[in-house]
Amino acid sequence: MASVDIVDVRKYFGAHPVIKGVDVQIEDGEFVILVGPSGCGKSTLLRMIAGLEHISGGEIRIGDRVVNDVPPKDRDIAMVFQNYALYPHMTVADNMAFSLKLKGASRSEIEDRVKPAAAILGLSAYLDRFPRQLSGGQRQRVAMGRAIVRDPQVFLFDEPLSNLDAKLRVSMRTEIKSLHQRLTTTTIYVTHDQIEAMTMADKIVVMQDGRIEQIGAPLELYDRPDNLFVAGFIGSPAMNMLHGRVDSADPSRFVTRDGVVLPLGRPRPDLTGRDLVYGMRPEAIQLGGSVSIQVDVIEPTGSESQVIGRLGAAEIACVFRERVSVRPGEMMPVSIDPAATHLFDAADGRRITAA
Amino acid sequence: MSVSTASPPAGTKASFFERLSQSRNGLGLLFMLPAALFLLCFLTYPLGLGVWLGFTDTMIGRPGIFIGLENYEYLWHDRVFWMSVFNTVVYTAVASVLKFVLGLWLAIILNEHLPFKTFFRAIILLPWVVPTVLSALAFWWIYDSQFSIISFVLMKAGLISAPINFLGDPTNARLSVIAANVWRGIPFVAISLLAGLQTIPASLHEAAALDGATSWQRFRSITLPLLTPIIAVVMTFSVLFTFTDFQLIYVLTKGGPVNATHLMATLSFQRGIPGGALGEGAAIAVAMVPFLLAAILFSFFGLQRRRWQQGGSD
C-alpha cells in the first residue's frame, strides 16, 4: 500500500493540452474517485498513473518513488479496464495467476493466492472456464480477481461498471466498496457516473476540461460545491439554478430575472447589484409556503415524489419525501429552506461564501 | 374442346413455377446452378480429365488407351521424379518457414507506430501485386552469371573475386529460387498477419504490461496464442501456393541445372507439354494431390475453433 502524489501533472497530445496542471494528494488506503464528463481527462490521468501514457509535465509519486519514467510493470499497480481486458485464451484461474507466473511463483504459491481471491469474489466454481463462457458481471469479477491476486500498492479502476446493466452496477458498487474496506489498498477509480462517485468514494476529484474543479469528501461536494460546474454535476436530479440579483430594497431577498422572490439565509447588502445564480437542491424545497410552482410533470418513485415544474420561466425540480396529490398544470405552494441554498457569481461561476 | 385440353397443362405449369418460387430448397438450387455449372466446367472437368489422363498413355497428337497404374509404376522407379518430390518438399518447407518468420516480423514492425506507416504498408504489397513473370525476369537479371548486381556489389566491396554462379550450381540455384519465392510471398503473410494483429485489443497488451510481462513475454503469451487461428489460415494458403509454384521456377531455371530445381509442377509441365507425354505429365500432377490434401487436412484441424473461442459472445 502506498500514497499517490500527483504534482502539477500535464499531458499534451501533440500541441493539444488534455491535462492542464493537476494536483492531487491521495493518502495511503484512500478510495479516490476521479469523476467528470467525457473528455475531461480523467481516464488519461489514470493511464498516466498506470504508466500507459507518457507524462508531459509534472510528477507522479507512488509511495516515495517518482514513477514518471518507471515502466508499468515496475510500478506495482493493478488496473481493472473498462472492457476487462481478460486474456481470452486463458481460463479464469490462468488469468488470475498470469502475473504470479511471470514472477516465477511456485504452483502451490499460485494456488494459495488464487483460491482465496476467487472465494472472495465468488468465482471458485468458474476457475476452469474461459472468459467467453462467463457473464458480464463474472468477467468483471475476474478482472478484479486478477488485480487482487497481485496484492499491489495501488488499484486502478477505469470505468469498470459502465458495461454492466443497471441492477448489476448497483450490486457491484457495493461489492467494490466492501472489497476496499476489507483490503484497504489505495484505490483510484475513474467514472463519469456521479452516483458511483458519491456512494463509493472517500474523496472525489471533480474534473472538467483537463482541470480539477474541486476535491473533497462526497457530502462536502454536495453541501458546499465550489462552483456552478460542481453544483450542477454532483447530485441527481441536479441542483436548480436561477439567475437574478439580491433585492436592493430588502437585501434578505433574492429576485430572479422573472421577478420571483426567494429567501436568503441572511441579508447580503454587500451583493446588491451583482449578477448572481441562486442554487437550491431539489430536496431543499418543502411542501406548503408562499412560493408557488406551476407543476408540469409528477414522477412518483414510491419512496419519494419528483415534481418538475416552473418558477417564473425557469424549470425546477423538487423531491418530496411525501406523496403529493397535485396535477399537471396546477399551482403548488412550496417553501425554500434558506439555509440549504447556495449563491454563485454568475460571471465566473464561483461560490459566494458567507461574508 | 381445345380450350379444355389446353388449360390443364397451363394450370400445372403455372403451379409448378408458383411452387418453385415458394420453395426454399428449390430456389436455392436454382440460384446455385450458375456457380455449379461454372465449377463443373472449369474445375471438376479439368481435374477429372487430369486424373483420367494419368491412367492413359496419351501423347500429344495421339489419343491414348487406358493403361492402369503403368505411369505411376514408371515414376516410382524414376530418379528425376523423386528428385522433384524432394525439391518440392524442401522448397516448400524452407520457403514457408522463412516467409512465416519474416512475414510475422514485418507485420509486428508495421503494427507499431512508425512514421509513414501507411506508406510502408502500401509498398510492402508491391512484390505481391507485380506479375510473377515480371518479378521472375527481374530476378533472372539479379541472378545473372555475369551481370548480377549482387555479384557486382560484392566484388566492388572486395568480398568476392569472381561473380557468383547463382543459377548454374545446384545448391546455389535451389537457394536462389527459394529466396525469390520468399521475396514474393512475404507480403501476403505480412499483410494477413498484420490484419490479425490489429484484431488483438491494445488493452490486453496494457493489462499484460501491468501484470509484469516483458515485451517478449507479451509476444509469447498474448500475441502468438491469439494469432494462431490466423496463422493457421495464412500458412495453409502459403504452403499451397508454394507447393504448386510454377512460374518463378520456369522463368528462372526451367528446372535446371541438372533438374536440381525441378518441382513437381514444372516437371509435370516439362514431361507433358514440351515432352509430349500428356499421360505421364498428368500422373506427376496427380501425385501432388496427396501432399496438398495433407496440407488441407492440417488446416482443417488447425482452423477448428479452439476451446477458448467457444461459447458465449464478446
XYZ file of C-alpha atoms in Angstrom:
669
model
C 0.000 0.000 0.000
C 1.158 3.481 -0.691
C 0.139 7.070 -1.062
C -0.028 8.622 -4.524
C 1.019 12.211 -5.163
C 0.164 13.950 -8.385
C 2.023 17.232 -8.676
C 1.286 19.721 -11.455
C 0.827 16.924 -13.984
C 0.329 17.906 -17.602
C -0.363 15.978 -20.766
C -0.240 17.068 -24.377
C -1.379 15.085 -27.391
C 0.747 16.824 -29.981
C 0.284 20.507 -29.219
C -3.155 19.913 -27.758
C -3.251 20.025 -23.951
C -5.582 17.469 -22.361
C -4.373 17.678 -18.749
C -3.599 21.238 -17.776
C -1.760 21.052 -14.478
C -3.385 18.779 -11.920
C -2.506 18.359 -8.226
C -3.985 15.567 -6.112
C -2.722 14.031 -2.879
C -4.025 10.547 -2.289
C -3.456 9.121 1.174
C -2.439 5.560 1.874
C -5.526 3.352 1.837
C -7.842 6.022 0.480
C -10.589 5.365 -2.080
C -10.412 8.258 -4.519
C -12.760 8.719 -7.453
C -11.958 10.841 -10.465
C -15.228 11.989 -11.924
C -16.173 14.292 -14.763
C -17.896 14.376 -18.134
C -16.487 12.526 -21.184
C -13.264 14.047 -22.431
C -12.368 15.765 -19.165
C -9.057 13.888 -18.972
C -9.866 11.589 -16.056
C -9.020 8.363 -17.905
C -5.860 9.907 -19.317
C -4.782 10.869 -15.804
C -5.430 7.304 -14.620
C -3.439 5.884 -17.527
C -0.584 8.216 -16.659
C -0.592 6.859 -13.111
C -0.551 3.344 -14.582
C 2.320 4.232 -16.893
C 0.337 3.583 -20.064
C 0.592 7.246 -21.098
C 3.717 9.342 -21.052
C 3.720 12.252 -18.592
C 4.363 15.501 -20.463
C 4.996 17.597 -17.361
C 4.905 17.448 -13.575
C 5.491 14.479 -11.340
C 3.664 11.380 -10.137
C 4.892 9.694 -6.955
C 3.762 6.297 -5.700
C 4.944 5.987 -2.122
C 8.227 7.881 -2.053
C 9.205 6.964 -5.591
C 8.842 9.260 -8.566
C 7.436 6.966 -11.265
C 7.476 9.299 -14.282
C 9.979 7.099 -16.110
C 9.202 3.774 -14.437
C 7.626 1.284 -16.884
C 4.137 -0.004 -15.958
C 5.388 -3.441 -14.966
C 7.646 -1.977 -12.287
C 5.094 0.368 -10.711
C 3.455 -2.355 -8.623
C -0.072 -1.336 -9.517
C -3.040 -3.314 -10.796
C -5.658 -1.981 -13.132
C -9.202 -3.043 -13.974
C -10.096 -1.995 -17.505
C -13.456 -0.861 -18.796
C -13.614 -3.817 -21.215
C -11.994 -6.029 -18.510
C -9.087 -6.960 -20.854
C -9.258 -10.615 -19.842
C -6.904 -12.885 -21.772
C -9.433 -14.793 -23.921
C -7.213 -17.845 -24.363
C -6.655 -18.388 -20.652
C -9.021 -19.870 -18.081
C -10.211 -17.801 -15.147
C -7.540 -19.385 -12.966
C -4.819 -18.681 -15.537
C -5.993 -15.115 -15.979
C -5.706 -14.541 -12.272
C -2.384 -16.364 -11.999
C -0.724 -14.735 -15.005
C 1.179 -12.072 -13.062
C 2.342 -14.627 -10.487
C 3.537 -16.975 -13.232
C 5.533 -14.150 -14.759
C 7.173 -13.609 -11.404
C 8.090 -17.308 -11.335
C 5.886 -18.159 -8.345
C 5.610 -21.839 -7.472
C 2.482 -23.790 -8.240
C 1.483 -24.060 -4.578
C 2.061 -20.346 -4.044
C -0.129 -19.530 -7.059
C -2.861 -21.771 -5.691
C -2.589 -20.145 -2.266
C -3.178 -16.733 -3.789
C -5.745 -17.551 -6.498
C -8.067 -19.741 -4.402
C -8.805 -17.182 -1.658
C -9.204 -14.366 -4.181
C -11.646 -16.493 -6.164
C -13.519 -17.304 -2.985
C -13.836 -13.626 -2.032
C -15.308 -12.874 -5.458
C -17.499 -15.968 -5.668
C -15.570 -17.340 -8.639
C -14.494 -20.679 -7.167
C -16.876 -22.627 -9.397
C -15.682 -20.917 -12.555
C -11.905 -21.296 -12.320
C -11.736 -23.661 -15.316
C -13.921 -21.568 -17.593
C -12.797 -19.275 -20.348
C -13.833 -15.598 -20.356
C -16.259 -16.140 -23.240
C -18.216 -18.567 -21.122
C -18.846 -16.013 -18.376
C -21.481 -13.317 -17.931
C -20.548 -9.636 -17.855
C -20.636 -9.476 -14.069
C -18.465 -12.584 -13.759
C -15.914 -11.185 -16.191
C -15.867 -8.029 -14.137
C -15.106 -10.092 -11.049
C -12.313 -11.975 -12.812
C -10.753 -8.646 -13.754
C -10.901 -7.638 -10.102
C -9.564 -11.028 -9.048
C -6.593 -10.555 -11.338
C -5.888 -7.293 -9.539
C -6.412 -8.685 -6.037
C -4.076 -11.634 -6.585
C -1.278 -9.203 -7.334
C -1.596 -7.562 -3.883
C -0.379 -4.310 -5.419
C 0.383 -0.945 -3.847
C -2.455 0.738 -5.733
C -5.618 -0.420 -7.506
C -6.713 1.499 -10.563
C -10.241 1.170 -11.946
C -11.123 2.635 -15.342
C -14.943 2.915 -15.552
C -15.256 -0.728 -14.532
C -19.040 -0.794 -14.229
C -20.085 1.020 -17.363
C -20.552 -2.189 -19.382
C -22.937 -3.716 -16.848
C -26.703 -3.403 -16.613
C -28.175 -1.034 -14.056
C -29.024 -3.603 -11.416
C -25.671 -5.357 -11.583
C -23.945 -1.990 -11.440
C -25.556 -1.226 -8.099
C -24.574 -4.555 -6.594
C -21.011 -4.401 -7.960
C -20.724 -0.921 -6.480
C -21.398 -2.362 -3.054
C -19.036 -5.237 -3.712
C -16.160 -2.994 -4.724
C -16.704 -0.771 -1.725
C -16.766 -3.661 0.726
C -13.739 -5.142 -1.010
C -11.870 -1.921 -0.398
C -12.927 -1.869 3.235
C -11.554 -5.379 3.554
C -8.273 -4.946 1.671
C -7.686 -1.246 2.467
C -5.497 -0.892 -0.610
C -5.160 2.610 -2.029
C -7.689 2.815 -4.863
C -8.116 5.279 -7.700
C -11.343 4.873 -9.610
C -12.493 6.680 -12.733
C -16.155 7.112 -13.596
C -18.473 9.550 -15.299
C -21.318 8.494 -13.026
C -21.632 10.882 -10.096
C -23.794 8.393 -8.181
C -20.905 5.914 -8.250
C -18.612 8.680 -7.063
C -20.926 9.765 -4.250
C -21.629 6.271 -2.972
C -18.153 4.756 -3.092
C -15.527 7.419 -2.590
C -13.644 8.640 0.452
C -12.617 11.577 -1.688
C -13.928 12.794 -5.018
C -11.891 14.687 -7.583
C -14.212 16.511 -9.988
C -12.531 17.232 -13.306
C -13.535 19.250 -16.316
C -11.578 20.077 -19.442
C -8.221 18.883 -18.082
C -8.504 20.786 -14.814
C -9.663 19.957 -11.316
C -12.831 21.765 -10.323
C -12.959 20.593 -6.725
C -11.574 17.916 -4.425
C -13.448 16.816 -1.339
C -15.454 14.216 0.513
C -18.728 13.297 -1.226
C -21.002 15.210 1.145
C -18.641 18.176 1.192
C -19.040 18.469 -2.572
C -22.764 18.042 -2.251
C -23.229 20.559 0.541
C -20.629 23.127 -0.463
C -19.878 22.975 -4.183
C -17.082 25.387 -5.090
C -18.606 26.456 -8.364
C -21.538 26.083 -10.700
C -19.970 23.147 -12.558
C -19.607 21.015 -9.433
C -23.003 22.156 -8.176
C -24.613 21.004 -11.412
C -22.575 17.830 -11.809
C -22.993 16.354 -8.337
C -26.494 15.385 -7.303
C -29.428 13.872 -9.144
C -31.767 15.449 -10.015
C -29.375 18.337 -10.486
C -29.377 21.489 -8.394
C -31.914 24.093 -9.524
C -30.224 27.282 -10.642
C -31.954 30.620 -11.008
C -30.344 33.782 -12.355
C -31.091 37.067 -10.587
C -29.908 39.631 -8.044
C -30.150 40.436 -4.391
C -33.062 42.812 -3.853
C -31.539 46.258 -3.252
C -34.595 47.328 -1.244
C -34.544 44.275 1.013
C -31.135 42.501 0.888
C -32.536 39.406 2.619
C -34.464 38.614 -0.553
C -33.294 37.307 -3.917
C -35.211 38.357 -7.010
C -34.937 36.196 -10.104
C -34.953 37.575 -13.645
C -38.633 36.720 -13.820
C -39.336 38.647 -10.649
C -39.822 35.619 -8.397
C -38.816 36.434 -4.835
C -36.789 33.828 -2.920
C -35.441 33.942 0.650
C -31.760 34.374 1.551
C -30.426 32.970 4.807
C -29.421 36.400 5.982
C -29.279 39.880 4.453
C -26.488 40.331 1.861
C -26.375 44.083 1.225
C -22.761 43.567 0.033
C -24.009 41.658 -3.004
C -26.603 44.050 -4.370
C -26.123 44.964 -7.995
C -24.159 41.798 -8.872
C -25.457 39.157 -11.280
C -25.834 36.019 -9.219
C -27.038 32.434 -9.505
C -29.290 31.137 -6.765
C -28.893 27.387 -6.285
C -31.160 25.060 -4.388
C -31.142 21.276 -4.228
C -34.451 19.632 -5.196
C -34.905 18.425 -1.626
C -34.395 21.963 -0.198
C -37.905 22.700 -1.407
C -40.693 21.798 1.004
C -44.411 21.479 0.542
C -46.553 24.402 1.667
C -45.473 28.022 1.724
C -45.512 31.329 -0.026
C -43.684 30.415 -3.261
C -45.829 28.795 -5.922
C -44.625 26.433 -8.620
C -46.551 25.593 -11.739
C -46.481 21.798 -11.980
C -45.521 20.209 -15.332
C -44.742 16.569 -14.540
C -45.050 14.388 -11.455
C -42.772 11.349 -11.172
C -43.595 9.139 -8.202
C -40.830 6.596 -7.429
C -42.621 5.121 -4.449
C -40.184 6.228 -1.795
C -40.352 9.828 -2.936
C -42.105 12.079 -5.433
C -40.295 14.168 -8.007
C -42.124 17.167 -9.321
C -40.872 19.071 -12.332
C -42.379 22.495 -12.615
C -41.767 26.148 -13.324
C -40.811 29.001 -11.107
C -41.346 32.013 -13.318
C -39.884 30.840 -16.630
C -37.188 28.642 -15.087
C -37.655 24.897 -14.896
C -37.072 23.469 -11.454
C -37.142 20.015 -9.941
C -38.351 19.198 -6.446
C -38.083 15.956 -4.494
C -40.529 15.359 -1.677
C -40.488 12.519 0.826
C -44.273 12.844 0.969
C -46.657 11.703 -1.709
C -48.116 14.698 -3.463
C -51.599 14.961 -4.866
C -51.159 17.837 -7.325
C -51.906 17.510 -11.013
C -50.051 18.864 -14.035
C -50.986 22.495 -14.691
C -51.879 23.215 -11.091
C -50.053 25.699 -8.884
C -48.265 24.110 -5.935
C -47.332 26.202 -2.878
C -43.831 25.469 -1.582
C -41.260 26.997 0.733
C -37.491 27.026 0.451
C -35.132 26.341 3.314
C -32.801 29.352 3.072
C -30.034 27.510 4.962
C -29.864 24.919 2.173
C -29.399 27.418 -0.662
C -26.234 28.475 -2.441
C -25.136 31.661 -4.157
C -22.741 31.737 -7.098
C -21.262 34.595 -9.053
C -22.910 34.484 -12.479
C -19.771 35.820 -14.185
C -17.104 33.318 -13.036
C -19.376 30.642 -11.548
C -17.614 30.686 -8.171
C -19.390 30.056 -4.906
C -20.027 33.139 -2.824
C -19.176 32.297 0.741
C -20.740 33.906 3.734
C -19.207 37.340 4.100
C -62.752 -28.673 -76.578
C -59.349 -27.421 -77.471
C -59.629 -24.857 -74.676
C -60.457 -27.518 -72.157
C -57.490 -29.714 -73.156
C -55.031 -26.794 -73.218
C -55.942 -25.365 -69.857
C -54.901 -28.228 -67.505
C -51.216 -28.275 -68.602
C -51.149 -24.444 -68.412
C -52.570 -24.729 -64.911
C -49.976 -27.272 -63.762
C -47.185 -25.276 -65.359
C -48.195 -22.133 -63.519
C -48.467 -24.028 -60.285
C -45.002 -25.574 -60.809
C -43.364 -22.138 -61.025
C -45.517 -20.988 -58.176
C -44.411 -23.908 -56.079
C -40.798 -23.312 -57.092
C -40.952 -19.670 -56.110
C -42.353 -20.686 -52.726
C -39.830 -23.455 -52.108
C -36.705 -22.501 -50.222
C -34.738 -25.524 -51.413
C -35.962 -25.211 -54.999
C -34.947 -21.579 -55.188
C -31.656 -22.325 -53.512
C -30.833 -24.960 -56.115
C -31.858 -22.616 -58.899
C -29.602 -19.844 -57.655
C -26.674 -22.202 -57.198
C -26.970 -23.519 -60.724
C -24.771 -20.895 -62.481
C -21.978 -21.269 -59.951
C -22.270 -25.047 -60.071
C -22.039 -25.014 -63.881
C -19.014 -22.765 -63.708
C -17.275 -25.033 -61.229
C -18.158 -28.137 -63.250
C -16.724 -26.679 -66.459
C -13.606 -25.085 -65.121
C -12.745 -27.101 -62.043
C -14.262 -30.543 -61.998
C -13.824 -31.299 -65.699
C -10.109 -30.372 -65.936
C -9.391 -32.129 -62.651
C -11.262 -35.233 -63.785
C -9.571 -35.113 -67.165
C -6.176 -34.806 -65.483
C -6.819 -37.790 -63.267
C -8.065 -39.791 -66.261
C -5.049 -38.842 -68.400
C -2.814 -40.113 -65.610
C -4.208 -43.595 -66.242
C -3.594 -43.445 -70.026
C -0.616 -43.331 -72.347
C -1.895 -40.259 -74.212
C 0.754 -38.389 -76.201
C 0.328 -35.066 -77.930
C -1.333 -35.873 -81.251
C -2.177 -39.450 -80.256
C -5.213 -40.412 -78.198
C -4.107 -42.902 -75.588
C -5.598 -46.002 -74.115
C -6.185 -46.956 -70.501
C -3.012 -48.453 -69.063
C -3.915 -48.583 -65.371
C -1.128 -47.664 -62.999
C 1.690 -48.040 -65.518
C 2.562 -44.323 -65.421
C 2.834 -44.449 -61.656
C 4.930 -47.614 -61.767
C 7.279 -45.917 -64.155
C 7.502 -42.810 -61.954
C 8.129 -44.960 -58.886
C 11.433 -46.013 -60.447
C 12.206 -42.598 -61.944
C 15.020 -40.823 -60.075
C 14.200 -37.464 -61.645
C 10.625 -37.691 -60.363
C 11.843 -38.435 -56.823
C 14.319 -35.590 -57.123
C 11.422 -33.271 -57.989
C 9.446 -34.541 -54.991
C 12.433 -33.897 -52.762
C 12.932 -30.448 -54.310
C 9.273 -29.534 -53.870
C 9.237 -30.571 -50.228
C 12.477 -28.714 -49.443
C 11.379 -25.686 -51.452
C 8.011 -25.560 -49.696
C 9.349 -26.210 -46.217
C 12.248 -23.757 -46.298
C 10.352 -21.015 -48.141
C 7.266 -21.326 -45.914
C 9.249 -21.173 -42.692
C 11.172 -18.147 -43.948
C 8.005 -16.454 -45.173
C 6.327 -17.064 -41.830
C 9.186 -15.786 -39.694
C 9.988 -12.772 -41.850
C 6.318 -12.008 -42.534
C 5.430 -12.084 -38.831
C 8.429 -9.910 -38.047
C 7.405 -7.410 -40.698
C 3.782 -7.445 -39.525
C 4.837 -6.682 -35.962
C 7.041 -3.801 -37.126
C 4.214 -2.405 -39.259
C 1.826 -2.688 -36.321
C 3.960 -0.287 -34.279
C 3.564 3.453 -34.502
C 6.028 4.266 -37.251
C 6.351 7.417 -39.298
C 4.904 6.945 -42.818
C 3.196 3.779 -41.605
C 0.519 3.738 -44.293
C 3.149 4.349 -46.960
C 5.191 1.356 -45.828
C 2.079 -0.785 -45.569
C 1.275 0.075 -49.164
C 4.698 -0.552 -50.686
C 5.061 -3.818 -48.799
C 2.405 -5.188 -51.124
C 4.451 -4.450 -54.246
C 6.125 -7.852 -54.618
C 2.671 -9.401 -54.335
C 0.969 -7.258 -56.978
C 3.738 -7.390 -59.585
C 3.032 -10.238 -62.034
C 5.198 -13.215 -61.129
C 6.703 -13.488 -64.589
C 7.831 -9.882 -64.364
C 9.468 -10.221 -60.980
C 10.946 -13.538 -62.059
C 12.560 -11.787 -65.036
C 13.969 -9.183 -62.659
C 15.395 -11.942 -60.504
C 16.779 -13.569 -63.611
C 18.903 -10.463 -64.109
C 19.767 -10.215 -60.426
C 20.971 -13.830 -60.592
C 22.725 -13.467 -63.986
C 26.069 -15.219 -64.031
C 27.843 -12.186 -65.496
C 25.759 -9.095 -64.851
C 24.327 -9.885 -61.403
C 24.076 -6.752 -59.299
C 24.726 -8.790 -56.165
C 27.981 -10.131 -57.574
C 28.856 -6.645 -58.787
C 28.343 -5.066 -55.362
C 30.168 -7.824 -53.528
C 33.084 -7.615 -55.967
C 33.262 -3.841 -55.611
C 33.255 -4.282 -51.863
C 36.109 -6.717 -52.281
C 34.270 -9.578 -50.609
C 34.439 -11.914 -53.605
C 36.801 -12.074 -56.565
C 34.588 -13.716 -59.216
C 30.827 -13.425 -59.936
C 28.644 -15.891 -58.049
C 27.190 -18.618 -60.227
C 23.682 -18.232 -58.860
C 21.673 -20.433 -61.166
C 24.408 -22.695 -62.529
C 25.296 -24.559 -59.366
C 22.650 -26.937 -57.896
C 22.870 -25.679 -54.299
C 23.095 -22.017 -55.312
C 20.190 -22.453 -57.709
C 17.989 -24.001 -55.038
C 18.781 -21.229 -52.583
C 18.251 -18.574 -55.255
C 14.783 -19.752 -56.265
C 13.801 -20.088 -52.618
C 14.966 -16.510 -51.991
C 12.931 -15.249 -54.946
C 9.854 -17.154 -53.746
C 10.253 -15.789 -50.208
C 10.549 -12.239 -51.548
C 7.360 -12.713 -53.490
C 5.412 -14.484 -50.744
C 6.220 -12.299 -47.750
C 3.645 -9.551 -48.458
C 0.740 -11.985 -48.350
C 1.872 -13.362 -44.996
C 2.821 -9.958 -43.568
C -0.377 -8.158 -44.527
C -2.633 -11.011 -43.412
C -0.859 -11.309 -40.071
C -0.944 -7.523 -39.692
C -4.711 -7.682 -40.075
C -4.709 -10.376 -37.408
C -2.528 -8.334 -35.079
C -4.920 -5.435 -35.334
C -7.769 -7.551 -34.019
C -5.928 -8.007 -30.709
C -7.186 -5.260 -28.376
C -4.485 -2.904 -27.119
C -5.864 -3.237 -23.610
C -4.682 -6.867 -23.496
C -1.113 -5.731 -24.042
C -1.575 -2.991 -21.479
C -3.023 -5.441 -18.964
C -0.120 -7.814 -19.566
C 2.386 -4.973 -19.203
C 0.814 -4.051 -15.863
C 0.887 -7.727 -14.883
C 4.655 -7.521 -15.257
C 5.231 -9.046 -18.688
C 8.267 -8.003 -20.718
C 7.708 -7.356 -24.404
C 8.957 -10.862 -25.253
C 6.616 -12.389 -22.660
C 3.733 -10.351 -24.082
C 4.546 -11.694 -27.542
C 4.797 -15.278 -26.307
C 1.727 -15.372 -24.085
C -0.629 -12.833 -25.680
C 0.189 -12.084 -29.318
C 1.148 -15.547 -30.536
C -1.714 -17.537 -28.975
C -4.302 -15.014 -30.120
C -2.815 -15.013 -33.600
C -2.779 -18.801 -34.057
C -6.151 -19.051 -35.825
C -4.992 -16.565 -38.444
C -1.545 -18.100 -38.693
C -3.222 -21.425 -39.498
C -5.187 -19.916 -42.387
C -2.347 -17.858 -43.777
C 0.236 -20.590 -43.626
C -2.091 -23.147 -45.200
C -2.567 -20.876 -48.173
C 1.099 -20.017 -48.257
C 2.070 -23.704 -48.275
C -0.442 -24.470 -51.038
C 0.824 -21.588 -53.183
C 4.446 -22.564 -52.662
C 3.903 -26.251 -53.268
C 2.221 -25.600 -56.604
C 4.632 -22.863 -57.673
C 5.485 -22.958 -61.351
C 6.080 -19.552 -62.946
C 9.055 -18.497 -60.876
C 10.988 -21.708 -61.444
C 10.087 -21.928 -65.089
C 11.314 -18.418 -65.853
C 14.429 -18.592 -63.686
C 15.839 -22.099 -64.231
C 13.350 -24.231 -66.175
C 14.168 -26.862 -63.566
C 17.919 -26.820 -64.141
C 20.776 -27.191 -63.548
C 20.562 -30.969 -63.940
C 16.981 -30.993 -62.572
C 18.226 -29.516 -59.289
C 15.333 -27.057 -59.115
C 12.634 -29.117 -60.832
C 9.469 -29.016 -58.780
C 6.638 -31.463 -59.346
C 4.672 -28.754 -61.146
C 7.493 -27.856 -63.523
C 8.385 -31.490 -64.149
C 4.767 -32.285 -64.911
C 4.652 -29.486 -67.460
C 8.071 -30.421 -68.870
C 7.108 -34.061 -69.460
C 3.537 -33.327 -70.527
C 3.802 -30.376 -72.924
C 7.315 -29.967 -74.380
C 7.940 -33.695 -73.839
C 4.582 -34.616 -75.294
C 3.837 -37.359 -72.724
C 0.486 -36.000 -71.534
C -0.358 -39.123 -69.577
C 2.894 -39.129 -67.648
C 2.716 -35.374 -67.003
C -0.809 -35.777 -65.668
C 0.330 -38.615 -63.412
C 3.010 -36.353 -61.885
C 0.420 -33.650 -61.290
C -1.939 -36.169 -59.677
C 0.930 -37.278 -57.431
C 0.844 -33.789 -55.891
C -2.683 -34.360 -54.639
C -1.806 -36.384 -51.507
C 0.586 -33.663 -50.363
C -1.994 -30.947 -50.939
C -4.649 -32.995 -49.164
C -2.327 -33.324 -46.203
C -1.894 -29.548 -46.094
C -5.656 -29.046 -46.293
C -6.271 -31.564 -43.517
C -3.676 -29.798 -41.421
C -5.504 -26.523 -41.899
C -8.860 -28.194 -41.278
C -7.740 -29.252 -37.835
C -5.714 -26.112 -37.288
C -8.716 -23.963 -38.120
C -11.100 -25.664 -35.761
C -12.295 -23.309 -33.079
C -10.150 -23.680 -30.043
C -11.762 -24.290 -26.699
C -11.319 -20.677 -25.627
C -13.117 -19.464 -28.740
C -16.231 -21.465 -27.969
C -19.387 -20.482 -26.150
C -20.921 -17.112 -25.444
C -20.158 -13.913 -27.220
C -17.989 -10.915 -26.547
